[in-house]
Structures are given as C-alpha cells and as structure tokens.
Amino acid sequence: MSAEPEVPSLEGAARRGLGWALVFMVLALGVAAVVTTVGEQREAVGALLSRLSVPWLLAAAAVMSAGVVCLALRWRALFPPGVQADVAPLTTVLLVGTLLNYALPGPVGEFVGAAMAGRRFRFPAEAAFAAGVHARFIGLGLSGLGAIAMVSSGVVPLPEGADTWIELATVAIGGGAVVLATLSAFPARLAALSTATLGRVRLLRRLDASVHRFAEALALLRGAGPVPYLRAAGWALVGHGCVMGGVWIAGYAMGQAPLLPGLVFTYAASTAGAIVLFAFPGSQLGWDAMFASLLATSAGVDVATAVALALLVRLQQLALVSLGAIALTGWMRDESGARRG
C-alpha cells in the first residue's frame, strides 16, 4: 500500500476499467431493451419518451454528480490534522478509484486512490487508506440504518426478495464495522501482530512497515475524537441527498417523480446492498437490477421508468469513470515528467 503504483499497470487498468464500463453499459442497455419492449412495456416506453424533458434530465445528472464532490469532502474530513487537500484534485483521485473498481476485484481502487492521495497531498498513503475505509463504512452504515428504519417503521412495505439483500448487507456492514472498530481500538496490537508475523520475513518487511503506518493512522483517527466522524457523516448525508435528489428530478423529467419514501428506501437499500457485490467485477449490473426492481416495487413508478432511471445512474457513472481515465492519464504524465526531471 505504501509502494508507488507502477505507471504501466495503472495505464492498463485504466483501459480495462473503461472497457468494462462500456461493456456493462451495453449489457445494461440490452437488458433494458428486452425488459421494456415486452408486451405493455413497449407502450410505456413510448409514453415516457413523449413526455421526457431533456433540460430537467441534464439537471438531474448534474445534481447526482455533485454527490461525488461530497464523497471527497467526506474522505477529507478524516484526513490527519494539517493535511491540505483541495477538493478538485481529491475528487479526481476518487474518480480514478471508481474507474479501477470497474476492472479489478475487491478494494484495488481504494489502495491506488490512497497511494495517489498520499503522493499528491504529501502524507502517508496508509493514513489516506484508513480515512477512506472509515469514510466508506460511515456511508454504508448510514444507508443500512436508513433502509432498516424505513422497513421497521412500516413507511415502505418490504418488496419480495429484498429481505435477503438487507440481511446480507447488514451482516457484511456490521461485520466490517466490528473489525474496523476493533483495529481502531487496539492499533498497537495490530502493529505487534504484524511485527511478530510479517516482520520476521525479510521479503515482507516493507509490508510490515506499511501495516505499522496504518496502525499509527488508526491511532491518530481515534485520538481525534468524534468531530471528524460527525463531519464525515454530515458530508455522507449530503452526498446521499444529492444522488436521491438527482434521481427524483430525473423521474420528474420522465413524467413520473418517484414517491419520496420509496425512493429513500430504494437508494438506502441498494447502497447498503452494494457491499455484498463489492468484491466481484461486474457487480454493477447486479446493482442496476436491484435499484430498478426496488424503484418499481416501492417508489410508484412503472417498470419502464424504473429501468430508465437505473440506466441514467449508470450512464452518469460511466461519464465519471471516463473523467477518471482522463485524470489518471494526466497524473501519469505528470509522474513521468517528474521522473525525467
């Protein structure tokens, strides 16, 4: 994690990320074409196109995209004191991480993003990674609590099959939070365990040093008190609100504004459920299907509109990862220039 990422491998990952993103988009469009041209759905699609407002659709995409900036601010809220991280370059780092997560399994994008943030803003990559992990679990935790609260209160009836996703997401988020909380509470023991295992193997001593820096970052976060966590939670809520607001505006543009309780439940459950799919490349299609089905069953929109809204969210993601590729290209060019200099 502390080692600098190799430029050729990043370049290849960027190409794969864009390629996979385009593949997922084509597949999603194909599935949408099949779903929305069967029987009555064909008429629903025609009606949707006849009432579509392009200006409102563009406004929806802009509002949803603002959520990425909130994610950057959520991450920055947990950086060590004294780190000066401008929002614009930090947001591009997040876009690069999103891009790499399209192509590679697990949290590869998180590792590379942490390395890039550490290099750009001159602080340990392990501290950036610790902040990113905490920030992600804050966002997931708020989404999971929101979904459970909506169901428990009876405001939104639980759609058929959604209980499995919510249960799996709850277990995954809860388990991850327990592990993270344990590591944060006892960083010295993590460092000692690393010394006793990785530190005894010469080839793994760099990794041992990285684990020690990660433990130091966890201790620093714990010592900062609750204020950074509250600030990160606030930005997470604003970011969630941007995405939900953008989806609502998009539904309005399509002539079927989603019912607010159902939209909140759909977004919260889908966001929390994404952790179940996180480790698998191509999980974006599963998220699209979950989002569309929950919208159709709980937010009062027809199937054609629900599929169109899911496609819009995916198209917006595709635009963002394309920006990530541009940002990554610029970063690699700067790195190459610095090495030559």
mmCIF file of N, CA and C in Angstrom, residues 11 19 47 53 60 82 88 90 109 129 147 157 170 197 204 211 227 246 249 263 283 312 314 326 341:
data_model
loop_
_atom_site.group_PDB
_atom_site.id
_atom_site.type_symbol
_atom_site.label_atom_id
_atom_site.label_comp_id
_atom_site.label_asym_id
_atom_site.label_seq_id
_atom_site.Cartn_x
_atom_site.Cartn_y
_atom_site.Cartn_z
ATOM 1 N N GLU A 11 -1.927 2.246 -16.284
ATOM 2 C CA GLU A 11 -2.424 2.547 -17.629
ATOM 3 C C GLU A 11 -3.260 1.395 -18.163
ATOM 4 N N GLY A 19 -12.998 -0.169 -20.613
ATOM 5 C CA GLY A 19 -13.570 -1.233 -21.435
ATOM 6 C C GLY A 19 -14.707 -1.948 -20.737
ATOM 7 N N ALA A 47 -44.648 6.271 -24.147
ATOM 8 C CA ALA A 47 -45.208 7.360 -23.349
ATOM 9 C C ALA A 47 -44.105 8.113 -22.608
ATOM 10 N N SER A 53 -38.294 15.404 -20.587
ATOM 11 C CA SER A 53 -37.756 16.764 -20.614
ATOM 12 C C SER A 53 -36.230 16.680 -20.510
ATOM 13 N N ALA A 60 -30.718 16.765 -13.549
ATOM 14 C CA ALA A 60 -30.642 15.602 -12.663
ATOM 15 C C ALA A 60 -29.242 15.018 -12.649
ATOM 16 N N GLY A 82 -3.754 19.015 9.617
ATOM 17 C CA GLY A 82 -2.656 19.668 8.912
ATOM 18 C C GLY A 82 -2.535 19.310 7.455
ATOM 19 N N ALA A 88 -10.938 19.702 -5.672
ATOM 20 C CA ALA A 88 -10.929 19.286 -7.079
ATOM 21 C C ALA A 88 -9.957 18.128 -7.336
ATOM 22 N N LEU A 90 -8.703 16.072 -5.170
ATOM 23 C CA LEU A 90 -9.121 14.920 -4.366
ATOM 24 C C LEU A 90 -10.294 14.196 -5.035
ATOM 25 N N GLY A 109 -9.175 -0.192 -6.121
ATOM 26 C CA GLY A 109 -9.297 1.241 -6.322
ATOM 27 C C GLY A 109 -9.034 2.027 -5.056
ATOM 28 N N PHE A 129 -5.660 5.657 3.343
ATOM 29 C CA PHE A 129 -6.454 4.428 3.253
ATOM 30 C C PHE A 129 -7.319 4.252 4.501
ATOM 31 N N ALA A 147 -32.286 2.092 5.548
ATOM 32 C CA ALA A 147 -33.138 1.048 4.967
ATOM 33 C C ALA A 147 -33.886 0.285 6.052
ATOM 34 N N PRO A 157 -43.459 -0.822 2.507
ATOM 35 C CA PRO A 157 -43.549 -2.276 2.618
ATOM 36 C C PRO A 157 -42.343 -2.939 1.986
ATOM 37 N N THR A 170 -26.617 -6.147 6.052
ATOM 38 C CA THR A 170 -26.487 -5.845 7.479
ATOM 39 C C THR A 170 -25.354 -6.643 8.097
ATOM 40 N N THR A 197 4.732 -11.452 12.769
ATOM 41 C CA THR A 197 4.495 -12.308 11.600
ATOM 42 C C THR A 197 5.233 -11.771 10.370
ATOM 43 N N LEU A 204 8.881 -9.476 3.406
ATOM 44 C CA LEU A 204 7.623 -8.838 3.784
ATOM 45 C C LEU A 204 7.812 -7.658 4.731
ATOM 46 N N VAL A 211 1.946 -1.728 7.444
ATOM 47 C CA VAL A 211 0.946 -2.043 8.464
ATOM 48 C C VAL A 211 1.160 -1.171 9.702
ATOM 49 N N VAL A 227 -15.490 14.515 16.398
ATOM 50 C CA VAL A 227 -15.797 15.602 15.459
ATOM 51 C C VAL A 227 -15.530 15.213 14.001
ATOM 52 N N GLY A 246 -31.118 13.904 -7.388
ATOM 53 C CA GLY A 246 -30.937 13.768 -8.825
ATOM 54 C C GLY A 246 -31.861 12.720 -9.429
ATOM 55 N N ILE A 249 -35.382 14.203 -9.570
ATOM 56 C CA ILE A 249 -35.507 15.152 -10.678
ATOM 57 C C ILE A 249 -35.584 14.404 -12.011
ATOM 58 N N LEU A 263 -38.309 6.082 -2.737
ATOM 59 C CA LEU A 263 -37.005 6.453 -3.300
ATOM 60 C C LEU A 263 -35.920 6.373 -2.235
ATOM 61 N N SER A 283 -20.161 -6.342 -10.749
ATOM 62 C CA SER A 283 -21.247 -6.247 -9.788
ATOM 63 C C SER A 283 -22.177 -5.083 -10.094
ATOM 64 N N LEU A 312 -29.892 5.787 -16.281
ATOM 65 C CA LEU A 312 -29.356 7.134 -16.146
ATOM 66 C C LEU A 312 -28.252 7.177 -15.090
ATOM 67 N N ARG A 314 -26.367 4.688 -14.202
ATOM 68 C CA ARG A 314 -25.204 4.002 -14.760
ATOM 69 C C ARG A 314 -24.496 4.871 -15.798
ATOM 70 N N ILE A 326 -9.292 10.240 -17.737
ATOM 71 C CA ILE A 326 -8.577 11.452 -18.130
ATOM 72 C C ILE A 326 -7.677 11.924 -16.999
ATOM 73 N N GLY A 341 12.582 14.647 -14.910
ATOM 74 C CA GLY A 341 13.221 15.832 -14.353
ATOM 75 C C GLY A 341 14.207 15.478 -13.256
#
